[in-house]
Amino acid sequence: MSTDQKAEESKINQDISLRNNNIDEEQNEISKELPAYNNDPFGDEEFSDVKYKVMTWWQCGMIMIAETISLGILSLPSAVAALGIAPAVVIIVSLGFLATYTGYVIGQFKMKYPHVHNMADAGEILWGPIGRELLGAAQLLFLVFIMGSHILTFIVMMNTLTDHGTCSIVFGVAGMILSLVLALPRTLKNVSWLSISSFISILAAVFVTMIGIAIQHPAKGIDITVKSDLYHGFLAVSNIVFAYAGHVAFFGFISELKEPAGYPKALYLLQGSNTTLYVVSAIVIYIYGGRDVASPALGSTGPVLRKVAYGVAMPTIVIAGVINGHVASKYLYVRIFRGTNKMSQRTFASLGTWVGITVVLWVIAWIIAEAIPVFNNLLSLITALFASWFTFVDLVYMCPANAP
């Protein structure tokens, strides 16, 4: 290559580099002028090192299933025991249809405001800066509490598998570290492959539990209806609500779809799967487990089958928490770097910030798990504080007729 050709090639490369820098500067200037809900957090990814908007609808559906069908299903048989078969089935099915509608409303809201990435962005559209901070803080707290509940279930699982082989704090730390490592990928597409094993895991665990209880048949009577007090009735309904409480993460999932128009298919895949599985597993386990059925339901089997069920359930116990942890970390990450191109870079600042956020959130979740060591009480607290609001209540304001 001649000297002139080398000089010309060098000049072309400099022009391309300068043009890309100018594009980045223009995008940053535009981003600064736009309010948060008009600022796409991922921007134009054509030249990005890390591309986020690459998920297909079925990958999104599997992530939604893995996030939603996990801890909640383990408490449903005890909810049936507290309410009776008839009221429990009516509530499970009714809330399933309602959750489908509210999930669809989230999709409509996202189509109307394409740059909404989380509940904080939706809150800013609905109620201004106060709504942004209120819903943003509530979303983060909700997700961290869910992360804590998964660490707590991991502790219960390890105590069962090892016959309390060591201190529960050690198991809690192990669960925290494992979850933290799996939550480190920055894109949901990378996490989506884990969700497939999570779904297979929870299906296998539920079938092992149902078959094991059917063989042992420890039931001491079943009830079509139950005269319950306020505390036990509220706790049971709260656990059913929690089983559908995946909506808090839906904006983030849609934001990383390659084709956001495919979201309804992902939603129907989720809701068809969870409502069917909830009704079948809750009724079968209750009929054979009886009034004293355990929560989590895996504890209703005998000692050997209990270990088998918990071993099979290990992937979903961990991965469902990982997905919620990823969404929580992504909320803070987007909040810090929104309007810049740092999110799509592989720099020390970008990676260091992501890792730092992830570590801090999982440490907080571990502290929560150690502070509230009773599964049902933790689920009830989470539901009372956040689940009903994010899954059913605030979505009324997001209906197209009500949204600004």
Tab-separated table of N, CA and C in Angstrom, residues 228-325:
chain	number	residue	atom	x	y	z
A	228	SER	N	-62.928	-18.636	58.390
A	228	SER	CA	-61.597	-18.184	58.783
A	228	SER	C	-61.666	-16.833	59.477
A	229	ASP	N	-60.649	-16.532	60.272
A	229	ASP	CA	-60.575	-15.197	60.869
A	229	ASP	C	-59.879	-14.254	59.899
A	230	LEU	N	-59.858	-12.975	60.233
A	230	LEU	CA	-59.320	-11.957	59.338
A	230	LEU	C	-57.843	-12.195	59.049
A	231	TYR	N	-57.086	-12.537	60.080
A	231	TYR	CA	-55.637	-12.698	59.904
A	231	TYR	C	-55.328	-13.802	58.898
A	232	HIS	N	-55.872	-15.008	59.121
A	232	HIS	CA	-55.554	-16.139	58.248
A	232	HIS	C	-56.165	-15.968	56.858
A	233	GLY	N	-57.350	-15.372	56.780
A	233	GLY	CA	-57.960	-15.120	55.479
A	233	GLY	C	-57.171	-14.114	54.669
A	234	PHE	N	-56.744	-13.025	55.319
A	234	PHE	CA	-55.956	-12.005	54.623
A	234	PHE	C	-54.613	-12.567	54.185
A	235	LEU	N	-53.984	-13.364	55.047
A	235	LEU	CA	-52.702	-13.974	54.704
A	235	LEU	C	-52.841	-14.880	53.487
A	236	ALA	N	-53.926	-15.652	53.424
A	236	ALA	CA	-54.141	-16.565	52.299
A	236	ALA	C	-54.344	-15.806	50.990
A	237	VAL	N	-55.208	-14.787	51.019
A	237	VAL	CA	-55.456	-13.998	49.806
A	237	VAL	C	-54.188	-13.265	49.381
A	238	SER	N	-53.426	-12.770	50.348
A	238	SER	CA	-52.173	-12.079	50.034
A	238	SER	C	-51.208	-13.006	49.304
A	239	ASN	N	-51.152	-14.263	49.718
A	239	ASN	CA	-50.263	-15.215	49.059
A	239	ASN	C	-50.711	-15.517	47.633
A	240	ILE	N	-52.024	-15.523	47.390
A	240	ILE	CA	-52.523	-15.708	46.025
A	240	ILE	C	-52.173	-14.493	45.171
A	241	VAL	N	-52.363	-13.303	45.718
A	241	VAL	CA	-51.999	-12.081	44.995
A	241	VAL	C	-50.516	-12.102	44.642
A	242	PHE	N	-49.684	-12.507	45.597
A	242	PHE	CA	-48.241	-12.544	45.359
A	242	PHE	C	-47.881	-13.473	44.206
A	243	ALA	N	-48.659	-14.537	44.020
A	243	ALA	CA	-48.372	-15.487	42.950
A	243	ALA	C	-48.502	-14.851	41.567
A	244	TYR	N	-49.235	-13.755	41.462
A	244	TYR	CA	-49.400	-13.057	40.180
A	244	TYR	C	-48.579	-11.772	40.110
A	245	ALA	N	-47.747	-11.518	41.100
A	245	ALA	CA	-47.126	-10.197	41.233
A	245	ALA	C	-45.837	-10.062	40.433
A	246	GLY	N	-45.913	-10.297	39.121
A	246	GLY	CA	-44.746	-10.097	38.275
A	246	GLY	C	-44.777	-8.800	37.501
A	247	HIS	N	-45.897	-8.073	37.573
A	247	HIS	CA	-46.102	-6.901	36.726
A	247	HIS	C	-45.084	-5.795	36.956
A	248	VAL	N	-44.506	-5.748	38.136
A	248	VAL	CA	-43.572	-4.678	38.467
A	248	VAL	C	-42.378	-4.657	37.509
A	249	ALA	N	-42.074	-5.786	36.872
A	249	ALA	CA	-40.913	-5.872	35.985
A	249	ALA	C	-41.270	-5.797	34.507
A	250	PHE	N	-42.562	-5.722	34.173
A	250	PHE	CA	-42.973	-5.860	32.776
A	250	PHE	C	-42.457	-4.738	31.881
A	251	PHE	N	-42.415	-3.501	32.367
A	251	PHE	CA	-41.902	-2.405	31.538
A	251	PHE	C	-40.464	-2.683	31.112
A	252	GLY	N	-39.656	-3.177	32.053
A	252	GLY	CA	-38.269	-3.489	31.735
A	252	GLY	C	-38.148	-4.603	30.722
A	253	PHE	N	-39.022	-5.609	30.817
A	253	PHE	CA	-38.993	-6.706	29.853
A	253	PHE	C	-39.340	-6.209	28.449
A	254	ILE	N	-40.407	-5.421	28.349
A	254	ILE	CA	-40.827	-4.920	27.035
A	254	ILE	C	-39.738	-4.049	26.425
A	255	SER	N	-39.036	-3.286	27.253
A	255	SER	CA	-38.003	-2.369	26.763
A	255	SER	C	-36.862	-3.101	26.072
A	256	GLU	N	-36.657	-4.384	26.391
A	256	GLU	CA	-35.560	-5.123	25.783
A	256	GLU	C	-36.035	-6.109	24.717
A	257	LEU	N	-37.293	-5.952	24.283
A	257	LEU	CA	-37.798	-6.747	23.168
A	257	LEU	C	-37.305	-6.181	21.842
A	258	LYS	N	-36.952	-7.069	20.932
A	258	LYS	CA	-36.589	-6.632	19.589
A	258	LYS	C	-37.802	-6.038	18.888
A	259	GLU	N	-38.965	-6.661	19.076
A	259	GLU	CA	-40.227	-6.189	18.516
A	259	GLU	C	-41.238	-6.060	19.655
A	260	PRO	N	-41.412	-4.873	20.234
A	260	PRO	CA	-42.338	-4.709	21.366
A	260	PRO	C	-43.769	-5.146	21.062
A	261	ALA	N	-44.151	-5.158	19.780
A	261	ALA	CA	-45.507	-5.575	19.417
A	261	ALA	C	-45.766	-7.040	19.757
A	262	GLY	N	-44.721	-7.817	19.996
A	262	GLY	CA	-44.895	-9.220	20.354
A	262	GLY	C	-45.174	-9.451	21.824
A	263	TYR	N	-45.220	-8.380	22.614
A	263	TYR	CA	-45.443	-8.519	24.058
A	263	TYR	C	-46.745	-9.241	24.416
A	264	PRO	N	-47.890	-8.954	23.764
A	264	PRO	CA	-49.118	-9.674	24.142
A	264	PRO	C	-48.980	-11.191	24.071
A	265	LYS	N	-48.232	-11.700	23.095
A	265	LYS	CA	-48.040	-13.152	23.007
A	265	LYS	C	-47.272	-13.675	24.222
A	266	ALA	N	-46.269	-12.916	24.645
A	266	ALA	CA	-45.516	-13.301	25.841
A	266	ALA	C	-46.415	-13.276	27.074
A	267	LEU	N	-47.283	-12.262	27.154
A	267	LEU	CA	-48.200	-12.137	28.290
A	267	LEU	C	-49.172	-13.311	28.345
A	268	TYR	N	-49.756	-13.677	27.197
A	268	TYR	CA	-50.719	-14.777	27.173
A	268	TYR	C	-50.035	-16.110	27.492
A	269	LEU	N	-48.798	-16.265	27.051
A	269	LEU	CA	-48.034	-17.465	27.399
A	269	LEU	C	-47.875	-17.564	28.913
A	270	LEU	N	-47.540	-16.443	29.540
A	270	LEU	CA	-47.389	-16.413	30.996
A	270	LEU	C	-48.697	-16.718	31.705
A	271	GLN	N	-49.743	-15.972	31.382
A	271	GLN	CA	-50.991	-16.073	32.143
A	271	GLN	C	-51.700	-17.406	31.926
A	272	GLY	N	-51.612	-17.948	30.720
A	272	GLY	CA	-52.183	-19.271	30.500
A	272	GLY	C	-51.461	-20.333	31.311
A	273	SER	N	-50.136	-20.205	31.384
A	273	SER	CA	-49.336	-21.181	32.126
A	273	SER	C	-49.563	-21.064	33.623
A	274	ASN	N	-49.493	-19.824	34.149
A	274	ASN	CA	-49.533	-19.717	35.615
A	274	ASN	C	-50.924	-20.005	36.196
A	275	THR	N	-51.990	-19.517	35.551
A	275	THR	CA	-53.328	-19.766	36.096
A	275	THR	C	-53.645	-21.260	36.111
A	276	THR	N	-53.327	-21.948	35.019
A	276	THR	CA	-53.571	-23.394	34.955
A	276	THR	C	-52.764	-24.143	36.007
A	277	LEU	N	-51.485	-23.823	36.081
A	277	LEU	CA	-50.613	-24.519	37.024
A	277	LEU	C	-50.995	-24.224	38.469
A	278	TYR	N	-51.396	-22.987	38.741
A	278	TYR	CA	-51.782	-22.621	40.106
A	278	TYR	C	-53.006	-23.416	40.575
A	279	VAL	N	-54.030	-23.468	39.724
A	279	VAL	CA	-55.263	-24.163	40.112
A	279	VAL	C	-54.995	-25.653	40.319
A	280	VAL	N	-54.332	-26.275	39.350
A	280	VAL	CA	-54.107	-27.722	39.423
A	280	VAL	C	-53.243	-28.083	40.628
A	281	SER	N	-52.108	-27.406	40.784
A	281	SER	CA	-51.188	-27.769	41.867
A	281	SER	C	-51.783	-27.471	43.235
A	282	ALA	N	-52.436	-26.323	43.386
A	282	ALA	CA	-53.002	-25.956	44.687
A	282	ALA	C	-54.072	-26.949	45.126
A	283	ILE	N	-54.961	-27.330	44.205
A	283	ILE	CA	-56.060	-28.236	44.559
A	283	ILE	C	-55.549	-29.650	44.828
A	284	VAL	N	-54.689	-30.157	43.948
A	284	VAL	CA	-54.193	-31.529	44.115
A	284	VAL	C	-53.395	-31.664	45.410
A	285	ILE	N	-52.484	-30.731	45.645
A	285	ILE	CA	-51.658	-30.815	46.857
A	285	ILE	C	-52.522	-30.666	48.104
A	286	TYR	N	-53.530	-29.788	48.050
A	286	TYR	CA	-54.399	-29.621	49.223
A	286	TYR	C	-55.244	-30.868	49.481
A	287	ILE	N	-55.800	-31.447	48.424
A	287	ILE	CA	-56.663	-32.626	48.595
A	287	ILE	C	-55.900	-33.772	49.259
A	288	TYR	N	-54.656	-33.962	48.846
A	288	TYR	CA	-53.880	-35.065	49.414
A	288	TYR	C	-53.084	-34.658	50.651
A	289	GLY	N	-52.820	-33.356	50.802
A	289	GLY	CA	-52.063	-32.893	51.963
A	289	GLY	C	-52.931	-32.527	53.146
A	290	GLY	N	-54.180	-32.122	52.870
A	290	GLY	CA	-55.120	-31.834	53.944
A	290	GLY	C	-54.949	-30.471	54.585
A	291	ARG	N	-55.620	-30.293	55.707
A	291	ARG	CA	-55.663	-28.990	56.373
A	291	ARG	C	-54.295	-28.532	56.867
A	292	ASP	N	-53.409	-29.477	57.120
A	292	ASP	CA	-52.099	-29.135	57.673
A	292	ASP	C	-51.020	-29.043	56.603
A	293	VAL	N	-51.409	-28.819	55.358
A	293	VAL	CA	-50.430	-28.721	54.278
A	293	VAL	C	-49.444	-27.595	54.578
A	294	ALA	N	-48.176	-27.837	54.245
A	294	ALA	CA	-47.114	-26.903	54.624
A	294	ALA	C	-47.002	-25.753	53.632
A	295	SER	N	-46.357	-24.697	54.069
A	295	SER	CA	-45.983	-23.588	53.195
A	295	SER	C	-44.523	-23.248	53.491
A	296	PRO	N	-43.622	-23.402	52.511
A	296	PRO	CA	-43.826	-23.799	51.122
A	296	PRO	C	-44.344	-25.238	50.991
A	297	ALA	N	-45.029	-25.502	49.881
A	297	ALA	CA	-45.703	-26.785	49.697
A	297	ALA	C	-44.739	-27.959	49.601
A	298	LEU	N	-43.484	-27.699	49.235
A	298	LEU	CA	-42.522	-28.787	49.128
A	298	LEU	C	-42.324	-29.493	50.462
A	299	GLY	N	-42.623	-28.804	51.564
A	299	GLY	CA	-42.467	-29.398	52.879
A	299	GLY	C	-43.550	-30.388	53.238
A	300	SER	N	-44.544	-30.575	52.373
A	300	SER	CA	-45.649	-31.493	52.673
A	300	SER	C	-45.326	-32.937	52.333
A	301	THR	N	-44.218	-33.183	51.665
A	301	THR	CA	-43.835	-34.550	51.330
A	301	THR	C	-43.056	-35.172	52.486
A	302	GLY	N	-42.745	-36.461	52.368
A	302	GLY	CA	-41.936	-37.131	53.377
A	302	GLY	C	-40.492	-36.673	53.314
A	303	PRO	N	-39.659	-37.107	54.262
A	303	PRO	CA	-38.274	-36.628	54.339
A	303	PRO	C	-37.472	-36.841	53.057
A	304	VAL	N	-37.593	-38.026	52.451
A	304	VAL	CA	-36.810	-38.313	51.250
A	304	VAL	C	-37.329	-37.513	50.062
A	305	LEU	N	-38.647	-37.574	49.821
A	305	LEU	CA	-39.221	-36.839	48.693
A	305	LEU	C	-39.075	-35.335	48.872
A	306	ARG	N	-39.078	-34.877	50.116
A	306	ARG	CA	-38.884	-33.454	50.367
A	306	ARG	C	-37.511	-33.016	49.868
A	307	LYS	N	-36.517	-33.844	50.097
A	307	LYS	CA	-35.172	-33.524	49.615
A	307	LYS	C	-35.113	-33.564	48.090
A	308	VAL	N	-35.786	-34.568	47.509
A	308	VAL	CA	-35.820	-34.655	46.042
A	308	VAL	C	-36.495	-33.423	45.450
A	309	ALA	N	-37.639	-33.039	46.030
A	309	ALA	CA	-38.390	-31.893	45.516
A	309	ALA	C	-37.585	-30.608	45.632
A	310	TYR	N	-36.938	-30.408	46.762
A	310	TYR	CA	-36.128	-29.202	46.933
A	310	TYR	C	-34.916	-29.207	46.006
A	311	GLY	N	-34.310	-30.380	45.805
A	311	GLY	CA	-33.184	-30.453	44.883
A	311	GLY	C	-33.589	-30.108	43.461
A	312	VAL	N	-34.745	-30.627	43.038
A	312	VAL	CA	-35.254	-30.319	41.695
A	312	VAL	C	-35.624	-28.844	41.580
A	313	ALA	N	-36.105	-28.258	42.676
A	313	ALA	CA	-36.564	-26.864	42.654
A	313	ALA	C	-35.436	-25.855	42.773
A	314	MET	N	-34.211	-26.310	43.011
A	314	MET	CA	-33.113	-25.373	43.228
A	314	MET	C	-32.955	-24.341	42.102
A	315	PRO	N	-32.998	-24.744	40.814
A	315	PRO	CA	-32.850	-23.727	39.765
A	315	PRO	C	-33.890	-22.617	39.833
A	316	THR	N	-35.158	-22.963	40.040
A	316	THR	CA	-36.180	-21.908	40.067
A	316	THR	C	-36.073	-21.054	41.324
A	317	ILE	N	-35.675	-21.655	42.446
A	317	ILE	CA	-35.502	-20.883	43.671
A	317	ILE	C	-34.446	-19.806	43.470
A	318	VAL	N	-33.387	-20.146	42.748
A	318	VAL	CA	-32.296	-19.195	42.530
A	318	VAL	C	-32.603	-18.252	41.373
A	319	ILE	N	-33.020	-18.809	40.223
A	319	ILE	CA	-33.120	-18.014	38.996
A	319	ILE	C	-34.237	-16.980	39.063
A	320	ALA	N	-35.376	-17.327	39.659
A	320	ALA	CA	-36.450	-16.335	39.778
A	320	ALA	C	-35.985	-15.133	40.587
A	321	GLY	N	-35.203	-15.378	41.628
A	321	GLY	CA	-34.637	-14.269	42.384
A	321	GLY	C	-33.632	-13.481	41.570
A	322	VAL	N	-32.870	-14.188	40.744
A	322	VAL	CA	-31.876	-13.529	39.890
A	322	VAL	C	-32.551	-12.563	38.920
A	323	ILE	N	-33.674	-12.977	38.330
A	323	ILE	CA	-34.380	-12.110	37.379
A	323	ILE	C	-34.875	-10.850	38.066
A	324	ASN	N	-35.474	-10.996	39.248
A	324	ASN	CA	-35.915	-9.812	39.984
A	324	ASN	C	-34.733	-8.939	40.384
A	325	GLY	N	-33.627	-9.573	40.758
A	325	GLY	CA	-32.432	-8.806	41.083
A	325	GLY	C	-31.885	-8.060	39.886
